[in-house]
Short mmCIF file of C-alpha atoms in Angstrom, two decimals:
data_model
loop_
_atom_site.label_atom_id
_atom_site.label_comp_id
_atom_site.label_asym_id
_atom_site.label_seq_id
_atom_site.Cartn_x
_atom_site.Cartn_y
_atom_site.Cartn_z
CA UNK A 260 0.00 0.00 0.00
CA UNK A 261 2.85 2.36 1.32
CA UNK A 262 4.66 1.38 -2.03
CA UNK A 263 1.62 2.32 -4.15
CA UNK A 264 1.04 5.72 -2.51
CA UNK A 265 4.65 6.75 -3.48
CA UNK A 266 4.50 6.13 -6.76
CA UNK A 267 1.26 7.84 -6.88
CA UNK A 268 2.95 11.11 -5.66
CA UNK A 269 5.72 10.54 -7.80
CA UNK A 270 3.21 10.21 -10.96
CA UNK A 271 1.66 13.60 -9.59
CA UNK A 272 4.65 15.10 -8.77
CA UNK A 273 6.45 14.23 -12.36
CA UNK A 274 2.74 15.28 -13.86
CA UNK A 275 3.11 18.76 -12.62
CA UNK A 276 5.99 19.16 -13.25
CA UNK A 277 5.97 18.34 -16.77
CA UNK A 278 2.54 20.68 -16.88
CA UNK A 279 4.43 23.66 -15.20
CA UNK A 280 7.40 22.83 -17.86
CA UNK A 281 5.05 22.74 -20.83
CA UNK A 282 3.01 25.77 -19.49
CA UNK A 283 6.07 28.05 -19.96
CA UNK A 284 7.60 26.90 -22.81
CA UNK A 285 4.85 28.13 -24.38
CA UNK A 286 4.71 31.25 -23.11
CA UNK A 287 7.87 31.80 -24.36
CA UNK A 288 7.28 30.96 -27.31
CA UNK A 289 4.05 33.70 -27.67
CA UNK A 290 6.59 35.94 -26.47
CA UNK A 291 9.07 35.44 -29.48
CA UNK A 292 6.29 35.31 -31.56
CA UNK A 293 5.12 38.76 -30.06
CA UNK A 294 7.42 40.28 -30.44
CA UNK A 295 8.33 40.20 -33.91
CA UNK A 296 4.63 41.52 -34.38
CA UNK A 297 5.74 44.59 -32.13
CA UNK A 298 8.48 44.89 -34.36
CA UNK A 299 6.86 44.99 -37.32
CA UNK A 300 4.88 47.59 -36.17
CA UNK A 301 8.46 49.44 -35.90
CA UNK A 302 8.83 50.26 -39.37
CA UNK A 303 10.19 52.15 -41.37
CA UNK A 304 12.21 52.99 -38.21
CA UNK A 305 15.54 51.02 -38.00
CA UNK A 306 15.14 48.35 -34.98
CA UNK A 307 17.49 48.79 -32.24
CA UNK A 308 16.41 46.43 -29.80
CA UNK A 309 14.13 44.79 -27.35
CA UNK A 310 13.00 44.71 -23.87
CA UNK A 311 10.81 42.24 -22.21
CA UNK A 312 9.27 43.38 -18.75
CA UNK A 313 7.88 39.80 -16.51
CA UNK A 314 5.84 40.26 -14.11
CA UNK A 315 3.54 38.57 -11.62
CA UNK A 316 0.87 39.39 -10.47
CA UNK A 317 0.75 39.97 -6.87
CA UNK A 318 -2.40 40.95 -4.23
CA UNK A 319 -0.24 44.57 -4.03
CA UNK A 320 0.36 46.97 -6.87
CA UNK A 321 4.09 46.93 -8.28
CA UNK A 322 5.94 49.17 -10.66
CA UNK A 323 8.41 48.15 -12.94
CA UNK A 324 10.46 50.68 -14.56
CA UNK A 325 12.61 50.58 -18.10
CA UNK A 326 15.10 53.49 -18.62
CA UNK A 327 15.79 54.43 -22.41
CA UNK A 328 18.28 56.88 -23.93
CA UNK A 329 17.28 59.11 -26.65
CA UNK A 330 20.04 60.92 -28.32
CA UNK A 331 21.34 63.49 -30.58
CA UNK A 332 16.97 64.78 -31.40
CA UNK A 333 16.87 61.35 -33.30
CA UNK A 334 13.54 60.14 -33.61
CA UNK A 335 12.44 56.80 -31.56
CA UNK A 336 9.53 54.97 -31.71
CA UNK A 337 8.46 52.63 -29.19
CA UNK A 338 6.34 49.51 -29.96
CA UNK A 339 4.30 47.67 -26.88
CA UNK A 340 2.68 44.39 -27.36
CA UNK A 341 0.55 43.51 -24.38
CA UNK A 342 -0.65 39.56 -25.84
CA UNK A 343 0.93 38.08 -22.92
CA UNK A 344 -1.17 39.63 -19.89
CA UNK A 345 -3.98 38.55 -17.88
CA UNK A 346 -4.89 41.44 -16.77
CA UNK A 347 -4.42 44.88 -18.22
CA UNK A 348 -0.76 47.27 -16.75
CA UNK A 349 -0.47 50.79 -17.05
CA UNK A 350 2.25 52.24 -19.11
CA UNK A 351 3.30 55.78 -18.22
CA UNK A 352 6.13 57.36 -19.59
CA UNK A 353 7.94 60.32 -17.79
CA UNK A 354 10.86 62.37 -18.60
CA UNK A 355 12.87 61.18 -14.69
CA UNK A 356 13.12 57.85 -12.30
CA UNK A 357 10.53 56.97 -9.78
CA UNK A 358 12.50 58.73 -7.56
CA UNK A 359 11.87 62.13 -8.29
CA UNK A 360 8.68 63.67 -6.45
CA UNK A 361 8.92 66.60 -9.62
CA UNK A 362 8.67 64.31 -12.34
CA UNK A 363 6.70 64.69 -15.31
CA UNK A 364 3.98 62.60 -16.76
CA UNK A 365 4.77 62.49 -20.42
CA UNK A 366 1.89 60.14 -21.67
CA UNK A 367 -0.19 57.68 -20.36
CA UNK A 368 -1.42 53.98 -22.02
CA UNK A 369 -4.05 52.24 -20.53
CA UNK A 370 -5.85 49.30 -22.33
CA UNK A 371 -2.52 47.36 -23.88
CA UNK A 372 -3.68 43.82 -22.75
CA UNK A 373 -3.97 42.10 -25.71
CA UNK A 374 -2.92 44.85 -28.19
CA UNK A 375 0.21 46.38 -29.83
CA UNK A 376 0.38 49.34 -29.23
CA UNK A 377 2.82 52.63 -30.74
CA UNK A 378 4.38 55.69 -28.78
CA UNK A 379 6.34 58.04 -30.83
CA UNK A 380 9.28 60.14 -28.93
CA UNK A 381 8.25 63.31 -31.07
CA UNK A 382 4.82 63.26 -29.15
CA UNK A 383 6.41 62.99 -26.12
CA UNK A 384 9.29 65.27 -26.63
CA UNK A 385 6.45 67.93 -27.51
CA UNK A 386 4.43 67.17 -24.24
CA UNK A 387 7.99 67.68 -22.18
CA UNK A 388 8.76 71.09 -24.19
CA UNK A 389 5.14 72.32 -23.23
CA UNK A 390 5.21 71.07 -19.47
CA UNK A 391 8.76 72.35 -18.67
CA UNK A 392 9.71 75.98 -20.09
CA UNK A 393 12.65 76.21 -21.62
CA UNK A 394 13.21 72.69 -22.26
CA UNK A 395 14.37 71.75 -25.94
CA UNK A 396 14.61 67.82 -25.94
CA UNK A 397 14.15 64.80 -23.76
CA UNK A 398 17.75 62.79 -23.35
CA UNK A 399 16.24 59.61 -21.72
CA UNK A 400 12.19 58.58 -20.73
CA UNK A 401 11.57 56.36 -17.89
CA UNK A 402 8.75 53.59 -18.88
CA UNK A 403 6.88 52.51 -15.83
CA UNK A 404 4.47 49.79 -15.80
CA UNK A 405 1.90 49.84 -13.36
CA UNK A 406 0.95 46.47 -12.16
CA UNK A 407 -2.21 46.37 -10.27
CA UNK A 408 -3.13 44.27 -7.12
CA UNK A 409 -4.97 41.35 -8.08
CA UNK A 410 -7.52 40.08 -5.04
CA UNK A 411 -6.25 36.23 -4.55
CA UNK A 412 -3.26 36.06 -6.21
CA UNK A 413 -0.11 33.50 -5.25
CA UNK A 414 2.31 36.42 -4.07
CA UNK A 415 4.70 33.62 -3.33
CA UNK A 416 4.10 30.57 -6.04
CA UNK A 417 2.63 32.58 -8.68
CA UNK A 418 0.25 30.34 -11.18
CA UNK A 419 0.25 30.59 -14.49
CA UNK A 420 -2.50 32.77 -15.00
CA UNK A 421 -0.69 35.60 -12.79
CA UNK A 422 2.37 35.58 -14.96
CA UNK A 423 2.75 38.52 -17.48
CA UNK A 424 4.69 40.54 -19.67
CA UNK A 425 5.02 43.29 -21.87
CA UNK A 426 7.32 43.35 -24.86
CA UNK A 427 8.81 46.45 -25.65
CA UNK A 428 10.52 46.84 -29.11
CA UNK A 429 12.83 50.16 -30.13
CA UNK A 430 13.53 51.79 -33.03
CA UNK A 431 15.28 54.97 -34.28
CA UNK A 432 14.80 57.02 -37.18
CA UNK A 433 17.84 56.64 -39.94
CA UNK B 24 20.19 19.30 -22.15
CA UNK B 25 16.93 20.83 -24.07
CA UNK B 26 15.83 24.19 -23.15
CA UNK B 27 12.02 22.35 -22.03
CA UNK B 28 13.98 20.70 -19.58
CA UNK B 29 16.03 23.81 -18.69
CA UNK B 30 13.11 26.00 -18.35
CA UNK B 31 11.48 23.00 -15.94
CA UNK B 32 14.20 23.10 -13.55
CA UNK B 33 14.59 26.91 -13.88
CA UNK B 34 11.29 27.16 -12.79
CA UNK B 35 10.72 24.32 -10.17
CA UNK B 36 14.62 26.28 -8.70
CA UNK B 37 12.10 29.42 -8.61
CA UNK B 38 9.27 27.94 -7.40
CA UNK B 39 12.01 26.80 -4.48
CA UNK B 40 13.35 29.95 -3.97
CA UNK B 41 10.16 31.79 -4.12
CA UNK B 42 8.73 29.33 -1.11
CA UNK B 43 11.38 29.61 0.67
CA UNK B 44 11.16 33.55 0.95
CA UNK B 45 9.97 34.37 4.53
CA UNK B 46 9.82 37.98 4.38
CA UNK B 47 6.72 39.91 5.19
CA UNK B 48 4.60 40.81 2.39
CA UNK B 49 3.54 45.08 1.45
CA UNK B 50 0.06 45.49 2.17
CA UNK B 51 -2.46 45.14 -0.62
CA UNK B 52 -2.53 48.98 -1.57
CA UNK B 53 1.22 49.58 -1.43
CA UNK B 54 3.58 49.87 -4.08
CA UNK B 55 6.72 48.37 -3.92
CA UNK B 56 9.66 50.66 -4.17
CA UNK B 57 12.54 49.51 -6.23
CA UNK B 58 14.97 51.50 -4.15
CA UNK B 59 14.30 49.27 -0.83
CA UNK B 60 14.76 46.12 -2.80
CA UNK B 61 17.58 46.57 -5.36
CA UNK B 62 18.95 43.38 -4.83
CA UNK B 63 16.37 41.68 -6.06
CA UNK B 64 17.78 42.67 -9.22
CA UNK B 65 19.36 39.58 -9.61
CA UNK B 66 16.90 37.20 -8.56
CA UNK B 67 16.93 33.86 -10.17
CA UNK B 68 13.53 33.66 -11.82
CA UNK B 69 13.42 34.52 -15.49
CA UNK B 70 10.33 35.27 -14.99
CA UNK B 71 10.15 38.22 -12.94
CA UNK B 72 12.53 41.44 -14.35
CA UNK B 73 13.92 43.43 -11.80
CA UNK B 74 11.89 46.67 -10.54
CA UNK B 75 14.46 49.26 -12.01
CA UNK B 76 16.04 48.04 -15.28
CA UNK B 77 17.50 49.58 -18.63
CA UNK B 78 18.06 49.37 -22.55
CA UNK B 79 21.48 50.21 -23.79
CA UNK B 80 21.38 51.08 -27.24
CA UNK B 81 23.24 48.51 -29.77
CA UNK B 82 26.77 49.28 -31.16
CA UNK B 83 24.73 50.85 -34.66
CA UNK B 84 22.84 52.98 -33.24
CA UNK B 85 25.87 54.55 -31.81
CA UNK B 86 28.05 54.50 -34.44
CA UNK B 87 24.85 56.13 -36.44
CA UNK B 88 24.55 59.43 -34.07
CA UNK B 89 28.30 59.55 -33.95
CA UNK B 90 28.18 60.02 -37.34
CA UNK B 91 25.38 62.06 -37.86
CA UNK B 92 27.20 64.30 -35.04
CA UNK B 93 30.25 64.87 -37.68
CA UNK B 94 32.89 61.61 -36.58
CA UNK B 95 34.90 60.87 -39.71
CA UNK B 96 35.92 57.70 -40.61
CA UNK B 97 39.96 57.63 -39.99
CA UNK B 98 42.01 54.64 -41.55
CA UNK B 99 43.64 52.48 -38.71
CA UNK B 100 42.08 53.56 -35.77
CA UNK B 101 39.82 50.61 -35.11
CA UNK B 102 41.39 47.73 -33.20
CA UNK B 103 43.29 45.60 -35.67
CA UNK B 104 42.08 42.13 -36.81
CA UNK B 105 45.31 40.84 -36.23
CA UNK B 106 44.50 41.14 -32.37
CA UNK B 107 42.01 38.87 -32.20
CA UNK B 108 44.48 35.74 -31.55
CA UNK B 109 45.86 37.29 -28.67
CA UNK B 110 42.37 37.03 -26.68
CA UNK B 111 42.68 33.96 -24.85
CA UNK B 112 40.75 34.06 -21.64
CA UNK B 113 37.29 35.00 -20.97
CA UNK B 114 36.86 38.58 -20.17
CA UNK B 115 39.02 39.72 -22.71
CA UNK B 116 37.27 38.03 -25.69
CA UNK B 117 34.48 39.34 -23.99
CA UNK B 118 35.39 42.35 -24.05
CA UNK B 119 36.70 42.39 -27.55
CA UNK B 120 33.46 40.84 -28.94
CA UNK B 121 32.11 44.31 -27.92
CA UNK B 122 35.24 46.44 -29.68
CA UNK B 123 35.11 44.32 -32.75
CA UNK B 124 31.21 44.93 -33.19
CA UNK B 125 31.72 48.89 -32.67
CA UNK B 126 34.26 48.53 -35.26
CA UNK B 127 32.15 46.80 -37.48
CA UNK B 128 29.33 49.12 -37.17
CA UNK B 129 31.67 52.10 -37.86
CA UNK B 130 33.36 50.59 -40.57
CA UNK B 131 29.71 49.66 -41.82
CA UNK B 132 28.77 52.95 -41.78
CA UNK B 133 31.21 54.85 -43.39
CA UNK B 134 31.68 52.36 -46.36
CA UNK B 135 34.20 50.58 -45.50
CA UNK B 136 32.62 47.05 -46.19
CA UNK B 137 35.79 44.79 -46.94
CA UNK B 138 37.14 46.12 -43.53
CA UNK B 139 33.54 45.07 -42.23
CA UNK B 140 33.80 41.91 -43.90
CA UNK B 141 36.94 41.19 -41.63
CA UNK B 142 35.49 42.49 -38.42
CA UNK B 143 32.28 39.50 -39.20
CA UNK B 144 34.71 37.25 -39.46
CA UNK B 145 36.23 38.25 -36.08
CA UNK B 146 33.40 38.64 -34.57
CA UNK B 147 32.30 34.94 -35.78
CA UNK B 148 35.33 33.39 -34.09
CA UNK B 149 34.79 35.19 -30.87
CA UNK B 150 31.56 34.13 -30.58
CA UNK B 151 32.32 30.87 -31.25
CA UNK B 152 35.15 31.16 -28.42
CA UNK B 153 32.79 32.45 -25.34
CA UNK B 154 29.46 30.55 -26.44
CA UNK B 155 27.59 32.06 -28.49
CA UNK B 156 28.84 29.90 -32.04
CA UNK B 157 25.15 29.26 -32.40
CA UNK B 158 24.23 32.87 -33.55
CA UNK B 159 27.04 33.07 -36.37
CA UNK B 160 26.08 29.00 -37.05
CA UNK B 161 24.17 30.04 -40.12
CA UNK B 162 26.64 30.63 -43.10
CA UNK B 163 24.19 32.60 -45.06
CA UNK B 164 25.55 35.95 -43.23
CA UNK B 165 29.30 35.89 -45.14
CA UNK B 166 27.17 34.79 -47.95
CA UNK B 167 25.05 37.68 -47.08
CA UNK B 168 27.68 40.21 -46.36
CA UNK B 169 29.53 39.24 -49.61
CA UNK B 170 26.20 39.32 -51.95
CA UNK B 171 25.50 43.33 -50.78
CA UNK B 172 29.29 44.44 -50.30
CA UNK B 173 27.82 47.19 -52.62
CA UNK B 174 24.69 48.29 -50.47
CA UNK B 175 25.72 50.02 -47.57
CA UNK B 176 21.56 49.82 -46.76
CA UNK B 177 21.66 45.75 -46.70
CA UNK B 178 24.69 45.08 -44.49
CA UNK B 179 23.27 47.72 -41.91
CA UNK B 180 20.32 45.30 -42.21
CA UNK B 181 22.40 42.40 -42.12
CA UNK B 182 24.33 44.30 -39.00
CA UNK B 183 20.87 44.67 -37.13
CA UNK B 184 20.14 40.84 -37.95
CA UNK B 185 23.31 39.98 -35.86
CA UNK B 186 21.86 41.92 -32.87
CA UNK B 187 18.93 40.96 -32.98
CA UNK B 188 19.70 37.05 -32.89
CA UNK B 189 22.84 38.11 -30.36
CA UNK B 190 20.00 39.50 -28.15
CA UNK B 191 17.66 36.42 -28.47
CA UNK B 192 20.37 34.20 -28.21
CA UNK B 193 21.58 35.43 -24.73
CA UNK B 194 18.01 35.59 -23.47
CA UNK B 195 17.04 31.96 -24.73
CA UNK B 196 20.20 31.26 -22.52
CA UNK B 197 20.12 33.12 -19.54
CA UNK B 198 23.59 34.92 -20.21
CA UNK B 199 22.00 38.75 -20.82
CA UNK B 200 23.97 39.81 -17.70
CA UNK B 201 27.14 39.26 -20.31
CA UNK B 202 25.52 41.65 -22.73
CA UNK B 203 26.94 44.47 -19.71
CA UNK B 204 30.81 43.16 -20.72
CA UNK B 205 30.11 43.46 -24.46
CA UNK B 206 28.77 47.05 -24.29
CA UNK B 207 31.47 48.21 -21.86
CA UNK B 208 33.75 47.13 -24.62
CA UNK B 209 31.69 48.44 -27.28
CA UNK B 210 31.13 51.43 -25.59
CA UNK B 211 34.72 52.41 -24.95
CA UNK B 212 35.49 51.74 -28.72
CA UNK B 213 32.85 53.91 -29.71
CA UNK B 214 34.03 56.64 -27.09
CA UNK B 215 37.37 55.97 -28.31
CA UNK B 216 36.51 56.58 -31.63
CA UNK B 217 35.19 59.82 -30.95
CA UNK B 218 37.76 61.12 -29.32
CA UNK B 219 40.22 60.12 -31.56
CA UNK B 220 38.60 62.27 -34.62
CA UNK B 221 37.82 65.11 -31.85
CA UNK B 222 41.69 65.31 -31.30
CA UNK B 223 43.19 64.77 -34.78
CA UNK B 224 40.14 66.45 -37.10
CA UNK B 225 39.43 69.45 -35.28
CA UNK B 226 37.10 70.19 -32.30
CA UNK B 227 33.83 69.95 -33.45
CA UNK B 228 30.57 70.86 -31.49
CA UNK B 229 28.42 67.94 -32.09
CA UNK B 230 31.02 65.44 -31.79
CA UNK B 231 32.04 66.86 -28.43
CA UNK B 232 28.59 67.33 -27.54
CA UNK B 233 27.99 63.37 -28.77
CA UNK B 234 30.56 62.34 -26.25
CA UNK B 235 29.31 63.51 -23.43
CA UNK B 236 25.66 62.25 -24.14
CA UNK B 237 27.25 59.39 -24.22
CA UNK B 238 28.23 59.51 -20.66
CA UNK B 239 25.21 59.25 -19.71
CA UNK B 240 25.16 55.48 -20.12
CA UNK B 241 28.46 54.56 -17.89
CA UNK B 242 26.09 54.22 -14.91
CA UNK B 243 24.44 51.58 -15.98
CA UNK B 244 26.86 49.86 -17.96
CA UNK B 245 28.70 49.69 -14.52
CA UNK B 246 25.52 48.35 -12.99
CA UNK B 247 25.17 45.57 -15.66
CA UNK B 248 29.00 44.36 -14.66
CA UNK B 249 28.50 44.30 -11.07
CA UNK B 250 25.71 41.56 -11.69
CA UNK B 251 26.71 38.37 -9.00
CA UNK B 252 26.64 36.60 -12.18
CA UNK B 253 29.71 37.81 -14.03
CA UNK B 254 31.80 37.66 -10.88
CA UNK B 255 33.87 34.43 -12.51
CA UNK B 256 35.35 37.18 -14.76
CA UNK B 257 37.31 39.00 -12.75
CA UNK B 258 35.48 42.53 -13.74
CA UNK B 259 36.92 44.17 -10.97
CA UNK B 260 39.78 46.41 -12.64
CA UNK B 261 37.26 47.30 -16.02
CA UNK B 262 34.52 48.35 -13.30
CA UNK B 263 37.62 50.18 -11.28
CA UNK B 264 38.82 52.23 -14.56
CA UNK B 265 34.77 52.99 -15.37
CA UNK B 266 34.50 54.11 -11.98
CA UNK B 267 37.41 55.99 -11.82
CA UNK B 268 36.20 57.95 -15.54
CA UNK B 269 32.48 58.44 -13.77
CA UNK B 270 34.29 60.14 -11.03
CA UNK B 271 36.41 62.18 -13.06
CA UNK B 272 33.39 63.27 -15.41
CA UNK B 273 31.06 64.14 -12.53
CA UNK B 274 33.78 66.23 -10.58
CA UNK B 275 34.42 68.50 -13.74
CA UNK B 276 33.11 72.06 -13.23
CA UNK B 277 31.06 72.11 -16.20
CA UNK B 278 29.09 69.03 -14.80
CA UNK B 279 28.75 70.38 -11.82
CA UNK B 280 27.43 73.46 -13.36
CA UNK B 281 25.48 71.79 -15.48
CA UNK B 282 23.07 69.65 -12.78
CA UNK B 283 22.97 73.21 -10.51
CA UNK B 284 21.27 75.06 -13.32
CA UNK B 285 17.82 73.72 -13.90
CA UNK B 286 17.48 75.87 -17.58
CA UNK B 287 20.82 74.29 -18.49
CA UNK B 288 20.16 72.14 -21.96
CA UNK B 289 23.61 71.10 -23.59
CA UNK B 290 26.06 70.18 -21.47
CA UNK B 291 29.98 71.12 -22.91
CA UNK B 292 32.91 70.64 -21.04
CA UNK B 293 35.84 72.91 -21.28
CA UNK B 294 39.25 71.78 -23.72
CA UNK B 295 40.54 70.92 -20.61
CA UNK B 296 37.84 68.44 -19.54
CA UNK B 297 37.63 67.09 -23.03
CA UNK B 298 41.35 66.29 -22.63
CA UNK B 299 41.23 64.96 -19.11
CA UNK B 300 38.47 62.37 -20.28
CA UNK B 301 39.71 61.22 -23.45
CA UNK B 302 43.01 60.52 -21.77
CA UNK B 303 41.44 58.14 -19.36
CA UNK B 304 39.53 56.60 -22.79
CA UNK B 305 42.43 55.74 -24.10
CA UNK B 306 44.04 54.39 -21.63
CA UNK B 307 41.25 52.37 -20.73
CA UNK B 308 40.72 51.03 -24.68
CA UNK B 309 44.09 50.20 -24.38
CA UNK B 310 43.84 48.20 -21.30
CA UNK B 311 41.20 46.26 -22.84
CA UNK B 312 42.50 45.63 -26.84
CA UNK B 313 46.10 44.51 -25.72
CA UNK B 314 44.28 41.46 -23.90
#
C-alpha cells in the first residue's frame, strides 16, 4: 500500500511538473512570436532592440520601470505588445526615475492587454517642451508599468494565469 | 540538455526559492519601491525582471549618431584584426566581442565594407570562443555580407540581424547579464573613436557634444557588470577604470554646473575636460585591446 502511494505522488509530482514545464515553454514561445509583431509595427524605423518586462501578479500593486536613452533629437519609436497579460498594466512614460517627487507625466497607455500598441518620442518630446519651459529635448524617458493588485493572487508561487509581460521593441529614425 | 527541460528546472529552482522567501509581504494597496529592494535585481527567476532596469542602445545605433554628429571615418584607428588571436581568456574576448562589433558598425557605416567583412569574421570566431557559435552557425551571413558588399543599406540590415539574434540568443540562454561586458567594450570603442577624430580632425561641437551624451550610459553599464553573475570574470579592474572615468566626469566644473542650473540644456565641457576624459579613454581602450 505504502509502495503504491509513493508512486502515486511521484506520478503527480512528475505530472506537474511536466505541466508547469510545458506551461512556460509556451509562453515563451508567444513571447518570441510577439514580439516580432511589435516589431513589425516598428517600421520604417531602424530596430534597435528589445526589452521584455515579466511580471507577476501579486495581491499589491508593483511598478516596474525601463530606462531608455534618446540621443542626438533622433527620432524613436516605441512599440508595446501587451498579448501576454492577464490582466491589463499601465504604461506611463515620464521624462525622470521613480525617484523624483517633480517628475513629469509624459503620456499615459491604458488598455494594452492584448494589443500592440505605438508611442512616438516626437509626441512625447512635444508634451515635455510644453510642461517644462525652456526645455528643448528629452535625453532619456523612464517607462513605468503599473501592475495592479490582483484580489487572490499566489504572491509567493505565482500560477500561471498571474504571470505577465510586456514586450517592448525600439527603433530609431535613420 | 533541451531548453524544455532547462526552463522545468529553472522554474521548479524558482518555485524553491520563491517558497522559501519568509519575508513579510507590502500590504495590498502599497507599491513596492525599487529602491528598498535593489537586490532583487538579480533574482533567479526569469520570470520576474527586476523593478528598475535599462536598454542600452546597440553598437549601430551609436556608431549612427556619432556620425550624424560629424565623426569621420579615420584609416587604422579601429582595433586591428590581427588582435584577435591574442584574446585567450574570458573577459578579454568578452570584451573584444564588444570592440570588434563597434568597429564593425563604424566601418559599416562609413563604407568601409571589406574592412567590415573582416570584423564578421572576427566577430564569428569570438563568438564561437565564449558561447555564443550558435548565432554566427548560419553561413548565409558571409554569404550575405559578400552578396551586398555594394549596399551600404543591406549590411546595416544584415548588422541589425546579428543583434537581434545576439540579443535572443543570450536571453534563450540566460547569459544577458554578459551583454553588460560586451557594451562596456563596445562602448569604450565607440568613445574611443570619438575622441580620436575630436583630437586629430578638429574640435567639433556635435562630436564633443555626442561624447558627453554618451556619458550618460556609464552608470548603468557599470551596474550591468557588477551583476553576482559575471563575478567568474574577474570585472573588478574594467569596473575600477569605469569608476574611476564616472568620477572624473562628474567632478568636472562644467558638470557640476550643469546639474545646478535647472534651464541648463547642452552640457559642454571645457578643452581641458575634453582632454582629461579622453586621456582616461584611451588608456582604458588600451587596457582592454592589448588582452
Amino acid at each position: 500500500m505504502k509502495k503504491t502511494l509513493t508512486i502515486i505522488a511521484l506520478f503527480g509530482f512528475a505530472l506537474v511538473f511536466a505541466q508547469t514545464a510545458a506551461n512556460l515553454t509556451e509562453f515563451k514561445e508567444n513571447i518570441s512570436k510577439q514580439k516580432v509583431e511589435a516589431k513589425k509595427a516598428l517600421k520604417p524605423y531602424r530596430y534597435d532592440g528589445s526589452k521584455v518586462t515579466y511580471f507577476n501578479f501579486k495581491t499589491y500593486k508593483q511598478v516596474k520601470e525601463v530606462e531608455i536613452y534618446l540621443f542626438n533629437n533622433t527620432d524613436y519609436r516605441f512599440s508595446f505588445n501587451g498579448k501576454s497579460l492577464p490582466n491589463d498594466v499601465t504604461i506611463k512614460i515620464y521624462d525622470e526615475d521613480k525617484t523624483n517627487p517633480k517628475r513629469i507625466l509624459l503620456t499615459e497607455v491604458k488598455g494594452v492587454k492584448g494589443k500592440n500598441l505605438v508611442v512616438e518620442s516626437k509626441d512625447l518630446n512635444a508634451t515635455y517642451k510644453s510642461k517644462k519651459s525652456g526645455a528643448s529635448r528629452l535625453k532619456r524617458v523612464f517607462v513605468d508599468y503599473e501592475i495592479p493588485g490582483v484580489t487572490g493572487a499566489q504572491n509567493k508561487k505565482p500560477t500561471m494565469k498571474e504571470r505577465g509581460a510586456v514586450i517592448l521593441v525600439m527603433g530609431y529614425k535613420n | 540538455m533541451t531548453r524544455r527541460i532547462k526552463i522545468a528546472m529553472m522554474a521548479s529552482a524558482s518555485l524553491l526559492l520563491l517558497g522559501s522567501c519568509g519575508g513579510s509581504e507590502p500590504d495590498d494597496n502599497q507599491v513596492v519601491d525599487a529602491s528598498d529592494t535593489l537586490e532583487e535585481d538579480f533574482d533567479v527567476d526569469l520570470f520576474e525582471s527586476p523593478e528598475i532596469d535599462y536598454h542600452l542602445p546597440s553598437p549601430l545605433q551609436v556608431a549612427s549618431i556619432f556620425k550624424k554628429s560629424g565623426l569621420e571615418y579615420n584609416t587604422g584607428v579601429t582595433n586591428s584584426a590581427d588582435n584577435s588571436g591574442n584574446y585567450n581568456d574570458e573577459l578579454s574576448q568578452h570584451l573584444n566581442f564588444g570592440v570588434y562589433s563597434a568597429d564593425m558598425a563604424y566601418c559599416v557605416l562609413n563604407e568601409q565594407a571589406n574592412e567590415g567583412r573582416i570584423y564578421l569574421g572576427v566577430i564569428s570566431t569570438l563568438a564561437a570562443e565564449i558561447g555564443m557559435e550558435a548565432v554566427f552557425a548560419n553561413e548565409d551571413l558571409m554569404d550575405r555580407f559578400e552578396l551586398n558588399i555594394e549596399d551600404k543599406d543591406s549590411i546595416e540590415i544584415l548588422m541589425i540581424d546579428i543583434h537581434e539574434r545576439t540579443e535572443e540568443y543570450m536571453e534563450e540562454n540566460d547569459m544577458q547579464h554578459q551583454s553588460a561586458v560586451h557594451f562596456a567594450g563596445a562602448w569604450t570603442e565607440g568613445m574611443y573613436l570619438g575622441v580620436y577624430d575630436y583630437e586629430h580632425n578638429g574640435s567639433k561641437e556635435g562630436l564633443g557634444a555626442q561624447i558627453t551624451e554618451q556619458m550618460a550610459i556609464l552608470g548603468n553599464i557599470i551596474k550591468g557588470l557588477k551583476d553576482p553573475r559575471n563575478d567568474g570574470m574577474e570585472l573588478g579592474w574594467v569596473i575600477t577604470e569605469l569608476e574611476n572615468i564616472q568620477s572624473t566626469f562628474d567632478a568636472f566644473a562644467s558638470v557640476s554646473a550643469y546639474y545646478e542650473d535647472e534651464s541648463a540644456d547642452e552640457l559642454t565641457l571645457s578643452d581641458e575636460e575634453y582632454s582629461s576624459l579622453g586621456e582616461l579613454i584611451k588608456a582604458l581602450r588600451s587596457k582592454i585591446t592589448n588582452g
